């Protein structure tokens, strides 16, 4: 969300995200009006249909961006075209170490895209889609670009267990991933709050554990095809032995304490855990995981392994006796025993096991992959032990932190002491969209555009770290994502309409949206905590906190700019909006909105009041009051307010 008339035109610099490995500009440009034909050449007999579909997607977005009318691009079968794509390999599958290297050369004669594989061609077309306009409103800039990713694993985790996300939402996120060159969709499919994938061998899992919200196997196959067409793998996660309450509803006999169980509605870490000492558990897992292995072609399967609090294991005398009898020493030893059993099952299905930090224990099979949510130490420990590792810590986009925090997170920690061989175990990272506080109506604005900054960290050179240039380009890619169908700009307005109610005026809705541009979410896992409403899975996410987006552009510009007139205009805009929103909230009996709007109005009044020369009053109490949360939101423009109040040269003109 951007306050009206807030920003001047962006400078004409390279606006790509991720930045390529090299770009050599040349004079001139290639007009889109000259792009009539495209050819795709490769191994004899290869169809490369998905590459042609990507050309058509690019063409559609070019038309919407420029508003130009031009003849549809024709596919040339003669090996020549204004857009000539040459592919070295005809691989139809997506290998997890796919060669994604490509090059682009643009001059007056046309565009030549050289690609090591069909997936590499898709990456080149994503870059070309972003390049349009760099050479002029409807032109490609002339030049030569060479590119390849730094890491082979560049993922986005979407938790559909806590809040289910329909197929159409997942398809949108795949479109966004394609644009910024992410290549792994990690679907967190099972949770305490829901079991989200159909099993034909065990239909009771979704019949009793999903509230009817799950993906059929036909849905999964459709998503797999959609992802394949965009060069993206889908890795499923079935979280075991904890996070299993939804499974326990239909199979209490497999859990470490007697049932019955019900789907969990609240958020947190809960006691139910599978009983690894129960011999009936492993035939069940062989059935279910074998069925899922056949459904999901990816060579990896994530088994979770996190946050088993041990309460049920400690209280179960049979389990503790098993630990002693098998010299497993403690619960960690029992979990390793369980992971070894899982690894044997997955190996039989030709899958590599992936799990969170907690599975990294002595005796873990060497080909197991660690996903580290605990940070650099977890990465180093896994690599030292000879395990491939994926970084999630620092990329938790559900925490509401700004893109700059994620952008400076490095999968290869500086000073880690990892040898070159150990460094090769660091596969990359994943942005993680945990699902407690997202719904189908808010998820795009929580993932995008910040995840584009993470995509750049995982693709571009390690020395690409200019925060200000990252934000400049992030605002451009934000528009490109909207062109691709993402709803990050539309969602806040839609939620504001729901919050205002059907009888509200357009002014009321717009005032809520405007107020939200000065606010930010509570960061970390603080929403729903002490002093916050006790929300759970059944609570509709249509509050002010759901209108507010992380790292709001207008607030960020206000905090960073030295332009007094710009700040003054925004303060007046926000104060007017706050007055309207507060009046509406009082009439509509919405105290959280009223409190946040009045807090913003007080902040604007304070900043707009000229300070007397000489000694200034102690403002600490007023600033402390402004910093308090209201309706799970914080005043994001507080740093800018503070600088105005402490810098006499910044008083309003």
XYZ file of C-alpha atoms in Angstrom:
653
model
C 0.000 0.000 0.000
C 1.389 3.402 -1.010
C -0.012 6.716 0.121
C -1.422 8.711 -2.839
C 1.047 10.860 -4.764
C 3.796 9.952 -2.340
C 6.581 8.914 -4.659
C 8.370 10.408 -7.613
C 9.285 8.331 -10.658
C 12.030 5.804 -10.043
C 15.422 6.430 -11.637
C 16.160 4.485 -14.787
C 18.523 1.878 -13.320
C 18.620 -1.897 -13.600
C 15.436 -2.970 -11.855
C 15.887 -6.734 -11.867
C 15.378 -8.923 -8.819
C 17.300 -11.117 -8.316
C 20.237 -9.215 -9.791
C 22.099 -11.280 -12.409
C 25.716 -12.300 -12.075
C 26.763 -9.869 -14.827
C 25.189 -7.277 -17.126
C 26.989 -5.396 -19.879
C 24.727 -2.646 -21.241
C 24.966 -1.487 -24.840
C 23.609 1.519 -26.682
C 20.060 1.362 -27.999
C 17.117 -0.901 -27.360
C 14.917 -3.518 -28.989
C 11.255 -2.405 -29.326
C 8.530 -4.818 -28.312
C 6.785 -3.955 -31.586
C 9.580 -5.822 -33.406
C 8.990 -9.027 -31.470
C 6.907 -11.099 -33.892
C 8.324 -14.619 -33.720
C 10.016 -16.912 -31.233
C 12.012 -20.046 -31.936
C 13.074 -22.767 -29.514
C 15.930 -25.018 -30.528
C 17.371 -28.006 -28.720
C 17.765 -31.726 -29.024
C 15.969 -33.308 -31.954
C 12.507 -34.510 -31.042
C 12.190 -32.451 -27.865
C 8.963 -30.425 -27.662
C 9.910 -27.755 -25.090
C 6.212 -26.989 -24.737
C 6.576 -25.575 -21.246
C 9.163 -23.096 -22.525
C 6.717 -21.981 -25.209
C 4.015 -21.598 -22.538
C 6.421 -19.389 -20.583
C 6.899 -17.229 -23.692
C 3.129 -16.816 -23.870
C 2.941 -15.852 -20.171
C 5.672 -13.284 -20.777
C 3.773 -11.919 -23.768
C 0.591 -11.516 -21.729
C 2.396 -9.584 -19.002
C 4.165 -7.398 -21.557
C 0.824 -6.412 -23.002
C -0.667 -5.526 -19.620
C 2.415 -3.506 -18.666
C 2.732 -1.445 -21.828
C -0.882 -1.230 -22.952
C 0.483 -1.689 -26.467
C -1.412 -3.526 -29.158
C 0.698 -5.954 -31.115
C 0.284 -9.174 -33.017
C 0.635 -12.344 -30.915
C 4.110 -13.831 -30.989
C 4.200 -16.729 -33.433
C 6.249 -19.838 -32.759
C 8.762 -20.305 -35.539
C 9.662 -23.876 -36.396
C 12.473 -22.851 -38.746
C 15.060 -22.263 -36.019
C 14.956 -18.497 -36.365
C 12.957 -15.859 -34.524
C 13.093 -12.368 -33.135
C 13.361 -14.201 -29.817
C 15.710 -17.154 -30.384
C 15.963 -19.646 -27.515
C 18.715 -22.257 -27.693
C 18.619 -25.043 -25.082
C 21.540 -27.386 -24.492
C 19.659 -30.151 -22.632
C 16.178 -31.542 -23.248
C 15.590 -32.876 -19.710
C 11.847 -33.032 -19.043
C 12.125 -33.580 -15.291
C 13.247 -31.040 -12.723
C 16.412 -32.272 -11.053
C 17.166 -30.831 -7.651
C 20.568 -29.747 -8.966
C 19.190 -28.590 -12.301
C 21.636 -26.529 -14.363
C 19.942 -23.114 -14.380
C 22.669 -21.164 -16.163
C 21.494 -18.913 -18.988
C 22.582 -15.910 -21.034
C 20.730 -13.103 -22.810
C 21.978 -10.966 -25.663
C 19.780 -8.119 -26.920
C 20.560 -5.896 -29.891
C 18.826 -4.355 -32.883
C 18.456 -7.785 -34.535
C 16.536 -9.338 -31.650
C 16.900 -11.322 -28.434
C 18.999 -14.450 -28.077
C 18.524 -16.611 -25.006
C 21.016 -19.412 -24.414
C 20.020 -21.903 -21.716
C 21.657 -24.972 -20.232
C 18.260 -26.661 -19.730
C 14.540 -26.006 -20.166
C 14.424 -24.759 -16.565
C 17.303 -22.394 -17.312
C 15.279 -21.075 -20.262
C 12.399 -20.372 -17.867
C 14.788 -18.399 -15.645
C 15.937 -16.377 -18.637
C 12.366 -15.618 -19.654
C 11.609 -14.456 -16.083
C 14.505 -12.019 -16.385
C 13.340 -10.897 -19.824
C 9.862 -10.276 -18.393
C 11.379 -7.958 -15.809
C 13.688 -6.255 -18.333
C 10.871 -4.871 -20.464
C 10.713 -1.132 -19.930
C 14.374 -0.744 -18.991
C 15.147 0.442 -22.519
C 12.019 2.613 -22.738
C 8.289 2.204 -22.055
C 7.873 -0.641 -24.558
C 11.465 -1.659 -25.212
C 14.139 -4.052 -24.029
C 17.553 -2.533 -23.284
C 20.415 -3.696 -25.483
C 23.136 -5.572 -23.677
C 24.537 -8.941 -22.633
C 23.592 -10.737 -19.445
C 25.166 -13.848 -17.911
C 23.462 -15.514 -14.993
C 23.329 -18.576 -12.741
C 22.183 -19.109 -9.157
C 24.512 -19.180 -6.159
C 22.470 -21.894 -4.406
C 20.531 -24.817 -5.927
C 17.793 -24.767 -3.237
C 15.681 -21.592 -3.168
C 12.402 -22.350 -1.504
C 9.162 -21.045 -0.096
C 7.409 -22.976 2.668
C 3.640 -22.544 2.891
C 1.932 -23.938 5.976
C -1.507 -25.137 4.902
C -2.008 -27.194 8.060
C -2.968 -24.368 10.397
C -4.961 -22.370 7.843
C -5.848 -24.176 4.631
C -4.988 -22.413 1.371
C -7.033 -23.317 -1.727
C -5.440 -24.524 -4.949
C -5.925 -21.125 -6.626
C -3.888 -19.447 -3.873
C -1.031 -21.928 -4.237
C -1.041 -21.411 -8.009
C -0.694 -17.649 -7.477
C 2.297 -18.162 -5.214
C 3.879 -20.424 -7.846
C 3.503 -17.603 -10.385
C 5.282 -15.249 -8.015
C 8.006 -17.806 -7.356
C 8.625 -18.205 -11.085
C 9.124 -14.463 -11.534
C 11.840 -14.242 -8.845
C 13.407 -17.624 -9.636
C 12.501 -19.587 -6.511
C 12.521 -23.281 -7.346
C 11.126 -25.279 -4.387
C 7.610 -25.079 -2.951
C 7.668 -26.741 0.467
C 4.093 -27.657 1.438
C 3.625 -28.186 5.188
C 0.656 -30.529 4.854
C -0.009 -31.901 8.354
C -0.440 -30.136 11.660
C -2.270 -30.230 14.961
C -4.976 -28.157 13.256
C -5.475 -30.148 10.086
C -4.474 -33.061 7.851
C -4.492 -31.586 4.347
C -3.842 -34.271 1.746
C -6.103 -37.097 0.636
C -4.987 -40.648 1.262
C -6.725 -43.404 -0.661
C -5.257 -46.073 1.598
C -6.280 -44.197 4.760
C -9.238 -41.947 3.860
C -10.050 -41.542 7.564
C -7.108 -39.150 7.917
C -8.889 -36.355 6.076
C -12.426 -37.535 6.835
C -11.830 -36.959 10.555
C -8.838 -34.638 10.624
C -9.380 -31.884 8.060
C -12.784 -30.195 8.563
C -13.258 -31.064 4.890
C -10.408 -28.760 3.890
C -7.772 -30.778 2.066
C -6.213 -31.394 -1.336
C -7.488 -34.332 -3.295
C -4.891 -36.341 -5.129
C -6.211 -34.801 -8.343
C -5.535 -31.369 -6.802
C -1.984 -32.395 -5.987
C -1.352 -33.697 -9.493
C -2.682 -30.432 -10.941
C -0.399 -28.407 -8.652
C 2.561 -30.592 -9.571
C 1.908 -29.950 -13.249
C 1.460 -26.208 -12.665
C 4.741 -26.083 -10.738
C 6.610 -28.203 -13.330
C 5.558 -25.816 -16.078
C 7.268 -23.047 -14.081
C 10.412 -24.990 -13.204
C 9.458 -25.474 -9.562
C 9.624 -28.651 -7.481
C 7.072 -29.421 -4.757
C 8.367 -31.084 -1.603
C 5.709 -32.359 0.836
C 6.104 -32.268 4.607
C 4.363 -34.701 6.948
C 5.354 -33.579 10.436
C 6.271 -36.533 12.715
C 6.407 -37.601 15.552
C 4.976 -34.346 17.007
C 2.456 -31.917 15.508
C 0.151 -34.920 14.998
C -3.121 -34.044 16.764
C -5.080 -34.060 13.481
C -3.696 -37.540 12.740
C -4.481 -38.649 16.292
C -8.197 -37.975 15.758
C -8.441 -41.011 13.469
C -5.574 -43.070 14.938
C -5.378 -42.583 18.702
C -3.905 -46.086 18.998
C -0.669 -44.814 17.412
C -0.235 -41.962 19.904
C 1.779 -42.133 23.136
C -1.188 -41.434 25.437
C -4.790 -42.645 25.246
C -7.348 -40.616 23.318
C -9.823 -39.541 22.278
C -8.388 -36.540 20.420
C -9.931 -33.569 18.661
C -8.497 -31.227 16.044
C -6.575 -28.516 17.874
C -7.939 -24.999 17.377
C -5.373 -22.956 19.287
C -1.748 -22.231 18.404
C 1.287 -23.558 20.218
C 3.302 -26.686 20.977
C 1.105 -29.572 22.100
C 1.734 -32.896 23.795
C 0.473 -35.559 21.344
C 3.294 -37.569 19.775
C 3.499 -40.844 17.904
C 4.627 -43.862 19.906
C 7.840 -45.130 18.236
C 7.707 -48.301 20.379
C 4.365 -49.396 18.924
C 5.021 -52.054 16.247
C 1.742 -51.164 14.519
C 3.077 -47.671 13.746
C 5.536 -48.687 11.037
C 3.191 -50.648 8.728
C 0.868 -47.632 8.870
C 3.704 -45.268 7.962
C 4.898 -47.582 5.177
C 1.400 -47.540 3.697
C 0.866 -43.818 3.966
C 4.361 -42.569 3.116
C 4.621 -45.046 0.251
C 1.370 -43.705 -1.178
C 2.651 -40.125 -0.808
C 6.001 -41.051 -2.345
C 4.170 -42.281 -5.417
C 2.059 -39.111 -5.547
C 4.920 -36.609 -5.122
C 7.780 -37.241 -7.570
C 10.303 -35.024 -5.765
C 13.362 -36.940 -4.523
C 12.970 -35.360 -1.045
C 10.296 -35.834 1.594
C 10.200 -33.684 4.726
C 9.235 -35.492 7.949
C 9.339 -32.534 10.348
C 10.767 -33.899 13.585
C 10.487 -30.598 15.457
C 9.030 -29.512 18.780
C 8.253 -32.886 20.301
C 8.059 -31.691 23.893
C 8.447 -35.192 25.339
C 5.526 -34.872 27.775
C 3.739 -38.007 26.578
C 6.954 -39.989 26.218
C 8.042 -39.092 29.762
C 4.676 -40.093 31.200
C 4.525 -43.445 29.410
C 6.219 -46.197 31.456
C 6.303 -48.569 28.477
C 8.140 -46.022 26.357
C 10.665 -45.262 29.085
C 11.264 -48.979 29.578
C 11.866 -49.323 25.823
C 14.446 -46.525 25.953
C 16.323 -48.323 28.754
C 16.050 -51.742 27.135
C 17.474 -50.494 23.839
C 20.164 -48.314 25.442
C 18.723 -45.195 23.785
C 19.565 -43.121 26.895
C 16.830 -40.492 26.574
C 14.024 -39.092 24.453
C 16.513 -37.715 21.922
C 17.815 -41.226 21.441
C 14.278 -42.521 20.937
C 13.649 -39.816 18.343
C 16.803 -40.856 16.476
C 15.563 -44.465 16.593
C 12.307 -43.236 15.056
C 14.089 -41.173 12.384
C 16.205 -44.199 11.444
C 13.020 -46.208 10.920
C 11.568 -43.390 8.821
C 14.750 -43.179 6.767
C 14.551 -46.915 6.010
C 10.961 -46.508 4.829
C 11.798 -43.497 2.644
C 14.914 -45.125 1.227
C 12.726 -48.001 0.107
C 10.617 -45.442 -1.719
C 13.753 -43.816 -3.190
C 13.328 -40.616 -1.176
C 15.816 -38.618 0.858
C 14.613 -37.596 4.286
C 14.528 -33.916 5.282
C 13.867 -32.764 8.837
C 14.226 -29.800 11.180
C 17.230 -29.266 13.478
C 15.938 -31.633 16.139
C 16.627 -34.725 14.021
C 20.374 -33.962 13.943
C 21.565 -36.549 16.461
C 24.327 -39.185 16.435
C 23.202 -42.106 14.332
C 21.143 -40.086 11.875
C 21.636 -41.532 8.361
C 24.198 -39.447 6.479
C 21.995 -38.715 3.461
C 19.369 -37.025 5.671
C 18.997 -33.299 5.045
C 18.703 -30.795 7.880
C 16.518 -27.714 7.632
C 17.777 -25.307 10.272
C 15.305 -23.013 12.021
C 17.823 -22.357 14.808
C 20.330 -20.333 12.804
C 23.983 -20.323 11.798
C 25.013 -22.798 14.504
C 22.552 -25.343 13.129
C 23.927 -24.890 9.606
C 27.510 -25.329 10.763
C 26.716 -28.360 12.926
C 24.896 -30.116 10.076
C 27.636 -29.393 7.532
C 30.362 -30.484 9.960
C 28.482 -33.768 10.419
C 28.408 -34.286 6.651
C 24.724 -33.538 6.114
C 23.271 -31.340 3.412
C 21.539 -28.402 5.055
C 18.935 -25.738 4.181
C 18.649 -22.481 6.117
C 15.234 -21.315 7.325
C 16.293 -19.182 10.305
C 16.331 -15.527 9.315
C 13.821 -16.152 6.534
C 10.700 -16.491 8.742
C 8.461 -14.075 6.891
C 5.557 -14.758 9.272
C 7.385 -12.803 11.999
C 6.643 -9.452 10.349
C 10.259 -8.291 10.103
C 11.341 -5.955 7.278
C 12.854 -7.215 4.052
C 16.205 -5.714 5.054
C 16.507 -8.177 7.958
C 15.940 -11.162 5.686
C 18.126 -9.703 2.955
C 21.228 -9.651 5.163
C 20.735 -13.246 6.339
C 23.543 -15.329 4.867
C 23.181 -19.107 4.297
C 26.980 -19.437 4.451
C 27.790 -17.799 7.805
C 30.853 -15.566 7.825
C 33.671 -17.002 9.894
C 31.946 -20.363 10.132
C 35.161 -22.295 9.623
C 33.498 -24.580 7.102
C 35.891 -26.172 4.637
C 35.167 -25.871 0.906
C 33.777 -29.425 0.968
C 31.556 -28.615 3.953
C 30.353 -25.423 2.294
C 29.009 -27.513 -0.572
C 26.627 -29.112 1.927
C 24.856 -25.747 2.314
C 22.200 -26.091 -0.362
C 20.442 -22.741 0.124
C 17.413 -21.635 2.071
C 13.661 -21.229 2.316
C 11.329 -18.376 3.147
C 8.871 -19.799 5.663
C 5.229 -18.703 5.709
C 3.847 -20.318 8.841
C 0.084 -20.265 8.893
C -1.164 -19.104 12.298
C -2.004 -15.575 11.181
C -2.654 -15.874 7.445
C -5.797 -16.675 5.522
C -6.502 -17.025 1.792
C -7.410 -13.329 1.916
C -4.138 -12.111 3.467
C -1.395 -14.540 2.461
C -0.100 -12.695 -0.615
C 0.515 -9.505 1.376
C 2.469 -11.513 3.956
C 4.644 -13.324 1.422
C 5.185 -10.561 -1.146
C 7.118 -8.526 -1.962
C 9.551 -9.285 0.918
C 10.193 -12.827 -0.312
C 11.677 -11.371 -3.500
C 14.523 -10.019 -1.339
C 15.111 -13.538 0.020
C 15.060 -14.893 -3.532
C 17.837 -12.454 -4.397
C 19.910 -13.501 -1.390
C 19.698 -17.119 -2.552
C 20.374 -16.392 -6.232
C 22.688 -13.392 -6.560
C 26.343 -12.972 -5.600
C 27.080 -12.702 -1.887
C 28.397 -9.143 -2.279
C 25.023 -7.880 -3.560
C 24.032 -6.261 -0.257
C 23.032 -2.643 -0.942
C 19.893 -2.184 1.178
C 18.762 1.066 -0.425
C 19.082 -0.330 -3.955
C 17.332 -3.524 -2.868
C 14.344 -1.481 -1.681
C 14.356 0.604 -4.861
C 14.126 -2.529 -6.963
C 11.701 -4.217 -4.555
C 9.120 -1.537 -5.293
C 9.487 -2.295 -9.008
C 9.220 -6.065 -8.600
C 6.176 -5.492 -6.401
C 4.409 -4.150 -9.496
C 5.696 -7.027 -11.612
C 4.252 -9.491 -9.084
C 0.881 -7.759 -9.320
C 1.069 -8.152 -13.111
C 1.567 -11.881 -12.530
C -1.704 -12.029 -10.593
C -0.505 -11.714 -6.988
C -2.930 -9.913 -4.680
C -0.573 -8.243 -2.185
C -1.842 -4.767 -3.102
C -5.530 -5.718 -3.337
C -5.800 -7.787 -0.150
C -5.496 -4.916 2.381
C -8.299 -3.018 0.659
C -10.493 -6.123 0.629
C -9.871 -6.742 4.349
C -10.539 -3.050 5.094
C -13.929 -3.407 3.378
C -14.715 -6.430 5.548
C -13.560 -4.619 8.667
C -15.666 -1.561 7.857
C -18.754 -3.619 7.119
C -21.280 -3.497 4.270
C -22.824 -0.173 5.258
C -19.591 1.811 5.508
C -18.843 4.713 3.187
C -15.970 4.699 0.734
C -14.314 7.435 2.826
C -14.345 5.177 5.876
C -12.746 2.300 3.988
C -10.095 4.534 2.417
C -9.304 6.076 5.798
C -8.691 2.612 7.274
C -6.369 1.752 4.389
C -4.527 5.068 4.778
C -4.140 4.635 8.549
C -2.730 1.151 7.922
C 0.081 2.606 5.782
C 1.465 4.298 8.921
C 1.313 1.116 10.995
C 3.137 -2.187 11.171
C 2.384 -5.609 12.666
C 3.599 -6.714 16.063
C 6.803 -8.597 15.305
C 7.775 -12.053 16.429
C 5.259 -14.383 18.038
C 3.518 -11.671 20.040
C 0.128 -11.490 18.361
C -2.506 -13.277 20.402
C -0.277 -13.129 23.470
C -0.656 -11.269 26.743
C -2.931 -8.289 26.337
C -4.075 -9.451 22.879
C -7.381 -11.098 21.957
C -7.290 -14.883 22.400
C -7.557 -15.809 18.728
C -7.491 -19.318 17.333
C -8.117 -21.162 14.087
C -11.806 -20.271 14.105
C -11.277 -16.508 14.395
C -11.710 -14.613 11.096
C -8.572 -12.690 10.155
C -10.340 -9.452 9.324
C -8.989 -7.067 11.976
C -6.875 -3.950 11.574
C -3.784 -6.128 12.047
C -4.800 -7.993 8.896
C -5.064 -4.783 6.884
C -1.586 -3.739 8.010
C 1.300 -5.246 6.036
C 4.905 -5.820 7.135
C 7.526 -3.334 5.959
C 5.016 -0.836 4.548
C 6.657 1.294 1.838
C 5.066 4.621 2.792
C 6.132 4.313 6.427
C 9.627 3.250 5.415
C 10.037 6.246 3.112
C 8.749 8.567 5.825
C 11.282 7.209 8.321
C 14.243 7.458 5.948
C 13.650 10.641 3.972
C 15.233 13.996 4.761
C 12.676 15.802 2.607
C 10.745 18.001 5.045
C 7.976 18.850 2.579
C 7.420 15.153 1.769
C 7.134 14.300 5.464
C 4.794 17.225 6.050
C 2.434 16.106 3.260
C 2.311 12.559 4.582
C 1.667 13.723 8.157
C -1.258 15.844 7.002
C -2.576 12.933 4.923
C -2.299 10.512 7.858
C -3.821 12.938 10.352
C -6.872 13.510 8.167
C -7.265 9.780 7.610
C -6.863 9.086 11.333
C -9.605 11.552 12.211
C -12.005 9.973 9.719
C -11.136 6.428 10.808
C -11.447 7.275 14.519
C -14.862 8.867 14.015
C -16.066 5.850 12.043
C -14.634 3.407 14.610
C -16.378 5.191 17.490
C -19.700 4.997 15.664
C -19.145 1.374 14.642
C -17.987 0.306 18.140
C -14.561 -0.847 17.006
C -12.260 0.071 19.905
C -9.054 -1.396 18.430
C -9.383 0.663 15.256
C -10.328 3.735 17.275
C -7.290 3.347 19.571
C -4.864 2.891 16.666
C -6.337 5.806 14.697
C -6.280 8.131 17.718
C -2.705 7.104 18.467
C -1.727 7.990 14.887
C -3.564 11.310 15.119
C -1.695 12.176 18.343
C 1.612 11.299 16.680
C 0.855 13.509 13.685
C -0.288 16.375 15.915
C 2.918 16.122 17.927
C 5.125 16.087 14.825
C 3.229 18.918 13.136
C 3.353 21.240 16.151
C 6.310 23.646 15.861
C 8.647 23.261 18.805
C 9.586 26.376 20.757
C 13.198 27.459 20.449
C 15.497 26.891 23.397
C 14.963 24.118 25.884
C 12.596 21.414 24.628
C 10.123 19.567 26.801
C 10.822 15.984 27.792
C 8.970 13.982 25.154
C 9.942 10.537 26.413
C 6.590 9.844 28.070
C 4.645 10.871 24.957
C 6.866 8.792 22.688
C 6.575 5.796 25.009
C 2.787 6.072 24.848
C 2.872 6.238 21.059
C 4.970 3.050 20.986
C 2.288 0.919 22.663
C 0.500 -1.688 20.496
C -3.093 -1.111 19.463
C -5.100 -3.991 18.028
C -1.902 -6.055 17.432
C -0.410 -3.154 15.444
C 2.426 -0.750 16.129
C 3.103 2.784 14.938
C 5.582 2.095 12.129
C 6.359 5.803 11.562
C 7.595 6.315 15.134
C 11.296 6.500 14.119
C 10.456 9.310 11.686
C 8.399 11.101 14.348
C 11.301 10.852 16.790
C 13.755 12.288 14.284
C 11.412 15.201 13.567
C 11.116 15.980 17.249
C 14.850 15.828 17.906
C 16.034 17.681 14.785
C 15.150 21.350 14.870
C 15.889 21.643 11.157
C 13.098 19.181 10.396
C 10.169 21.172 11.760
C 7.388 21.440 9.172
C 7.720 24.235 6.603
